[in-house]
Short mmCIF file of C-alpha atoms in Angstrom, two decimals:
data_model
loop_
_atom_site.label_atom_id
_atom_site.label_comp_id
_atom_site.label_asym_id
_atom_site.label_seq_id
_atom_site.Cartn_x
_atom_site.Cartn_y
_atom_site.Cartn_z
CA UNK A 1 0.05 -0.11 -0.19
CA UNK A 2 2.83 2.51 -0.08
CA UNK A 3 3.36 5.15 -2.49
CA UNK A 4 0.40 6.94 -1.82
CA UNK A 5 2.35 10.04 -1.06
CA UNK A 6 2.37 12.76 1.72
CA UNK A 7 -1.49 12.70 2.70
CA UNK A 8 -1.74 9.23 3.15
CA UNK A 9 -2.33 9.65 7.01
CA UNK A 10 -5.50 11.15 6.28
CA UNK A 11 -6.64 7.84 4.60
CA UNK A 12 -6.98 4.67 6.42
CA UNK A 13 -6.76 1.71 3.71
CA UNK A 14 -8.00 -1.97 4.87
CA UNK A 15 -8.73 -5.12 2.89
CA UNK A 16 -11.76 -6.76 4.30
CA UNK A 17 -11.72 -9.46 1.82
CA UNK A 18 -9.52 -10.20 -0.94
CA UNK A 19 -9.49 -7.69 -3.77
CA UNK A 20 -12.07 -5.40 -1.94
CA UNK A 21 -10.29 -2.23 -0.28
CA UNK A 22 -12.17 0.15 2.03
CA UNK A 23 -10.53 3.79 1.84
CA UNK A 24 -11.82 5.56 4.99
CA UNK A 25 -11.72 9.29 5.80
CA UNK A 26 -11.46 8.54 9.50
CA UNK A 27 -10.35 12.13 11.18
CA UNK A 28 -13.62 13.60 10.02
CA UNK A 29 -16.78 12.77 11.67
CA UNK A 30 -18.47 11.59 8.36
CA UNK A 31 -15.94 8.91 8.52
CA UNK A 32 -16.91 8.24 4.90
CA UNK A 33 -15.53 5.48 2.78
CA UNK A 34 -15.00 4.81 -0.52
CA UNK A 35 -14.20 1.23 -1.94
CA UNK A 36 -11.90 -0.03 -4.70
CA UNK A 37 -13.12 -3.37 -5.79
CA UNK A 38 -10.45 -5.35 -7.85
CA UNK A 39 -11.36 -8.22 -10.10
CA UNK A 40 -9.17 -10.41 -12.30
CA UNK A 41 -9.41 -7.85 -15.30
CA UNK A 42 -10.87 -4.60 -13.91
CA UNK A 43 -11.43 -2.63 -10.98
CA UNK A 44 -14.18 0.00 -10.27
CA UNK A 45 -13.86 2.96 -7.49
CA UNK A 46 -16.95 3.29 -5.82
CA UNK A 47 -17.17 7.18 -4.66
CA UNK A 48 -14.20 9.12 -4.34
CA UNK A 49 -14.26 10.81 -0.85
CA UNK A 50 -14.52 14.30 0.36
CA UNK A 51 -11.43 15.73 -1.73
CA UNK A 52 -9.25 16.88 1.03
CA UNK A 53 -6.31 14.68 0.43
CA UNK A 54 -4.98 13.54 -2.96
CA UNK A 55 -6.83 10.27 -4.08
CA UNK A 56 -5.59 8.85 -7.11
CA UNK A 57 -1.85 8.16 -6.08
CA UNK A 58 -3.13 6.04 -3.54
CA UNK A 59 -5.92 4.06 -5.54
CA UNK A 60 -2.67 3.69 -8.31
CA UNK A 61 -0.57 1.88 -5.50
CA UNK A 62 -3.22 -0.76 -4.79
CA UNK A 63 -4.09 -1.73 -8.34
CA UNK A 64 -2.72 -1.09 -11.82
CA UNK A 65 -6.12 -2.70 -13.60
CA UNK A 66 -7.98 -0.63 -15.97
CA UNK A 67 -10.51 1.55 -13.44
CA UNK A 68 -13.77 2.89 -13.72
CA UNK A 69 -15.36 5.50 -11.02
CA UNK A 70 -18.72 5.12 -10.20
CA UNK A 71 -20.35 7.53 -7.70
CA UNK A 72 -23.25 6.76 -5.71
CA UNK A 73 -24.75 9.83 -5.79
CA UNK A 74 -23.21 13.79 -5.59
CA UNK A 75 -22.97 14.73 -1.86
CA UNK A 76 -19.89 16.35 -1.29
CA UNK A 77 -18.34 13.34 0.87
CA UNK A 78 -18.73 11.35 -2.25
CA UNK A 79 -17.43 12.99 -5.08
CA UNK A 80 -14.46 15.10 -3.43
CA UNK A 81 -11.70 13.65 -5.48
CA UNK A 82 -13.53 12.82 -9.04
CA UNK A 83 -11.73 15.42 -10.81
CA UNK A 84 -8.32 13.67 -10.40
CA UNK A 85 -9.86 10.87 -12.50
CA UNK A 86 -11.44 12.96 -15.03
CA UNK A 87 -9.66 12.18 -18.55
CA UNK A 88 -8.17 8.72 -17.60
CA UNK A 89 -10.89 6.48 -16.39
CA UNK A 90 -14.60 6.68 -17.29
CA UNK A 91 -16.77 8.24 -14.66
CA UNK A 92 -20.44 7.17 -13.87
CA UNK A 93 -23.73 8.21 -11.96
CA UNK A 94 -26.83 8.32 -12.25
CA UNK A 95 -28.35 10.66 -14.48
CA UNK A 96 -30.81 12.45 -11.46
CA UNK A 97 -27.46 13.63 -10.21
CA UNK A 98 -25.48 14.42 -12.81
CA UNK A 99 -26.23 17.92 -12.91
CA UNK A 100 -24.59 18.65 -9.22
CA UNK A 101 -21.47 16.58 -10.30
CA UNK A 102 -21.04 18.75 -13.12
CA UNK A 103 -21.73 22.10 -11.25
CA UNK A 104 -19.00 21.06 -8.51
CA UNK A 105 -19.08 22.95 -5.08
CA UNK A 106 -17.34 25.95 -3.72
CA UNK A 107 -16.12 27.11 -0.05
CA UNK A 108 -19.15 28.99 0.37
CA UNK A 109 -21.10 25.15 0.91
CA UNK A 110 -17.70 23.49 1.88
CA UNK A 111 -16.25 25.55 4.58
CA UNK A 112 -18.63 24.52 7.14
CA UNK A 113 -17.54 21.04 7.21
CA UNK A 114 -14.21 21.63 8.15
CA UNK A 115 -14.61 23.25 11.26
CA UNK A 116 -12.64 21.70 14.99
CA UNK A 117 -15.79 20.29 15.53
CA UNK A 118 -15.91 17.99 12.57
CA UNK A 119 -12.36 16.59 13.41
CA UNK A 120 -9.97 13.99 15.21
CA UNK A 121 -7.10 15.22 13.63
CA UNK A 122 -5.32 17.48 11.40
CA UNK A 123 -6.02 18.51 7.83
CA UNK A 124 -3.67 17.56 5.17
CA UNK A 125 -0.84 20.27 4.90
CA UNK A 126 -2.00 22.16 1.95
CA UNK A 127 -5.60 21.64 2.35
CA UNK A 128 -7.10 25.35 3.05
CA UNK A 129 -10.87 24.93 4.56
CA UNK A 130 -11.65 28.48 3.79
CA UNK A 131 -10.75 28.11 0.31
CA UNK A 132 -12.10 24.14 -0.31
CA UNK A 133 -13.54 23.40 -3.82
CA UNK A 134 -15.16 20.18 -5.83
CA UNK A 135 -14.53 21.08 -9.42
CA UNK A 136 -17.12 19.89 -11.85
CA UNK A 137 -16.60 17.09 -13.85
CA UNK A 138 -18.60 15.56 -16.51
CA UNK A 139 -19.45 12.37 -16.27
CA UNK A 140 -18.53 9.71 -19.12
CA UNK A 141 -22.19 7.85 -18.66
CA UNK A 142 -25.24 8.17 -17.14
CA UNK A 143 -26.70 5.21 -15.09
CA UNK A 144 -30.08 4.49 -14.07
CA UNK A 145 -29.71 0.76 -12.38
CA UNK A 146 -29.78 -2.44 -13.56
CA UNK A 147 -26.82 -2.31 -15.41
CA UNK A 148 -23.81 -4.85 -14.61
CA UNK A 149 -20.02 -3.96 -14.13
CA UNK A 150 -17.80 -7.02 -15.27
CA UNK A 151 -14.49 -6.90 -13.39
CA UNK A 152 -13.78 -10.22 -14.88
CA UNK A 153 -14.00 -12.36 -12.07
CA UNK A 154 -16.49 -10.81 -10.46
CA UNK A 155 -19.84 -9.00 -11.86
CA UNK A 156 -21.31 -5.69 -9.97
CA UNK A 157 -24.82 -5.26 -10.31
CA UNK A 158 -25.90 -1.73 -10.18
CA UNK A 159 -28.94 -0.97 -8.21
CA UNK A 160 -31.09 2.36 -8.00
CA UNK A 161 -31.72 3.28 -4.43
CA UNK A 162 -34.00 6.56 -4.16
CA UNK A 163 -34.39 7.86 -0.89
CA UNK A 164 -31.34 9.43 0.82
CA UNK A 165 -30.54 11.14 -2.62
CA UNK A 166 -32.85 10.86 -5.69
CA UNK A 167 -29.96 9.16 -7.85
CA UNK A 168 -28.62 7.11 -5.03
CA UNK A 169 -26.86 3.95 -6.11
CA UNK A 170 -25.55 0.60 -4.27
CA UNK A 171 -23.46 -1.96 -5.62
CA UNK A 172 -24.66 -5.95 -5.38
CA UNK A 173 -22.17 -8.82 -5.89
CA UNK A 174 -24.35 -11.47 -6.10
CA UNK A 175 -21.19 -13.86 -6.23
CA UNK A 176 -19.53 -13.01 -2.85
CA UNK A 177 -23.11 -12.35 -1.18
CA UNK A 178 -22.21 -8.28 -0.81
CA UNK A 179 -23.89 -5.65 -1.24
CA UNK A 180 -22.34 -2.04 -1.35
CA UNK A 181 -24.87 -0.02 0.47
CA UNK A 182 -23.28 3.41 0.10
CA UNK A 183 -25.94 5.93 2.22
CA UNK A 184 -28.63 3.17 2.02
CA UNK A 185 -27.91 1.55 5.30
CA UNK A 186 -25.05 2.30 7.97
CA UNK A 187 -24.49 2.10 11.37
CA UNK A 188 -24.97 5.69 13.34
CA UNK A 189 -27.24 8.11 12.56
CA UNK A 190 -29.18 8.16 9.37
CA UNK A 191 -30.11 11.73 7.90
CA UNK A 192 -33.58 11.67 6.34
CA UNK A 193 -34.15 15.01 7.70
CA UNK A 194 -32.38 16.82 5.19
CA UNK A 195 -33.15 18.79 1.86
CA UNK A 196 -33.70 16.08 -0.98
CA UNK A 197 -34.44 13.17 0.91
CA UNK A 198 -37.69 11.52 0.11
CA UNK A 199 -38.66 9.21 3.42
CA UNK A 200 -41.45 7.35 1.45
CA UNK A 201 -38.66 6.49 -1.55
CA UNK A 202 -36.31 5.84 1.32
CA UNK A 203 -38.51 3.06 2.73
CA UNK A 204 -39.69 1.32 -0.55
CA UNK A 205 -35.75 1.29 -1.42
CA UNK A 206 -35.24 -0.37 2.06
CA UNK A 207 -38.08 -2.99 1.69
CA UNK A 208 -36.60 -4.21 -1.65
CA UNK A 209 -33.48 -4.48 -0.56
CA UNK A 210 -34.64 -6.06 2.77
CA UNK A 211 -35.66 -9.08 0.24
CA UNK A 212 -32.04 -9.85 -0.63
CA UNK A 213 -31.17 -10.46 3.08
CA UNK A 214 -31.35 -14.22 2.48
CA UNK A 215 -28.78 -13.96 -0.29
CA UNK A 216 -26.42 -11.74 1.15
CA UNK A 217 -23.49 -12.40 4.30
CA UNK A 218 -22.57 -8.81 4.50
CA UNK A 219 -23.02 -4.86 4.06
CA UNK A 220 -19.87 -2.60 3.17
CA UNK A 221 -21.29 0.96 4.03
CA UNK A 222 -20.01 4.07 3.39
CA UNK A 223 -19.64 5.30 6.48
CA UNK A 224 -18.27 3.94 10.36
CA UNK A 225 -18.48 0.22 11.03
CA UNK A 226 -17.85 -2.13 8.22
CA UNK A 227 -18.55 -4.56 7.31
CA UNK A 228 -22.50 -5.17 8.78
CA UNK A 229 -24.65 -8.06 8.77
CA UNK A 230 -26.94 -8.23 6.17
CA UNK A 231 -29.81 -8.36 8.75
CA UNK A 232 -29.32 -4.45 9.32
CA UNK A 233 -31.40 -3.90 5.90
CA UNK A 234 -34.31 -5.43 7.70
CA UNK A 235 -33.98 -3.65 10.77
CA UNK A 236 -33.71 -0.16 9.22
CA UNK A 237 -36.92 -1.23 6.69
CA UNK A 238 -39.01 -2.08 9.97
CA UNK A 239 -37.72 1.17 11.99
CA UNK A 240 -39.05 3.67 8.36
CA UNK A 241 -42.32 1.49 8.86
CA UNK A 242 -42.59 2.29 12.21
CA UNK A 243 -41.46 5.71 11.56
CA UNK A 244 -43.75 6.32 8.76
CA UNK A 245 -46.92 4.59 10.64
CA UNK A 246 -46.72 7.17 13.55
CA UNK A 247 -43.79 6.01 15.88
CA UNK A 248 -43.07 8.49 18.60
CA UNK A 249 -39.99 10.29 18.21
CA UNK A 250 -37.09 9.34 21.21
CA UNK A 251 -35.91 13.27 21.35
CA UNK A 252 -37.47 16.22 19.65
CA UNK A 253 -35.04 18.59 17.90
CA UNK A 254 -35.62 22.02 16.47
CA UNK A 255 -34.07 20.43 13.02
CA UNK A 256 -35.65 16.85 13.27
CA UNK A 257 -36.91 14.32 15.38
CA UNK A 258 -34.82 11.42 16.75
CA UNK A 259 -35.56 8.22 16.26
CA UNK A 260 -33.50 5.71 17.85
CA UNK A 261 -33.05 1.82 17.00
CA UNK A 262 -30.55 -0.96 18.34
CA UNK A 263 -27.30 -0.05 16.38
CA UNK A 264 -28.51 2.99 14.40
CA UNK A 265 -30.96 5.89 14.59
CA UNK A 266 -32.97 7.96 11.96
CA UNK A 267 -33.32 11.80 12.04
CA UNK A 268 -36.52 12.87 9.86
CA UNK A 269 -38.05 15.97 9.68
CA UNK A 270 -40.06 17.26 12.60
CA UNK A 271 -43.48 15.84 13.31
CA UNK A 272 -43.22 12.94 10.47
CA UNK A 273 -45.68 10.43 10.94
CA UNK A 274 -48.39 8.63 9.87
CA UNK A 275 -49.82 11.29 7.71
CA UNK A 276 -46.76 10.69 5.44
CA UNK A 277 -47.38 7.06 4.94
#
């Protein structure tokens, strides 16, 4: 894993199974993880992180296979390093997320995410949060879900999973009984209270994915603990059902109602309940 350059301390790389590298950014509260999935002939990079430190040198130190970059959605912590791969690797994203990828993001949006309260370690030398930018990138191909990505000895199915974002994607590795659940399911707080989140669509997505549980052993989420047991999908599906059926919140905040469950919580707009079911 050497050769990642001077910013390698910003990242933490693990290999939870052969050919799968989780590239985590552990010093930010989001603890976002991108995944490099390497097959016998090709590789795919699922998301490009926050863009705080150069990602491409690290990826190139891990594989020399032809690479595609697949973005689960266009939130800042998943597209930050995409521009590093523009022109050298195909860049894929759902058509509903493409406008945000093209637009990029500037410091007026990004700076607030890099205050001391968000960090548990130093930012890389040379990164200026006051002038942070994520350059816009033109995608190479637009996805809708239902596509397959052949890496040689493994095939990944692209799943359309709206809810957290309109064009959220996940990757299913049927042969290895694994789901890269991106921002659909992870341990910790699920942000279902933010603008652009469709809670009803989130419920439908989780209900659909819950049917896969008998054929899965583990989830590789985009945040926090990994891997997770596949049963998380069923638990989260039941949780969203309960919230939309009128479950009383465990905490009422000014910006969100907080519902706590075993191993995760769900933040929803205030007073979300049966009226939205």
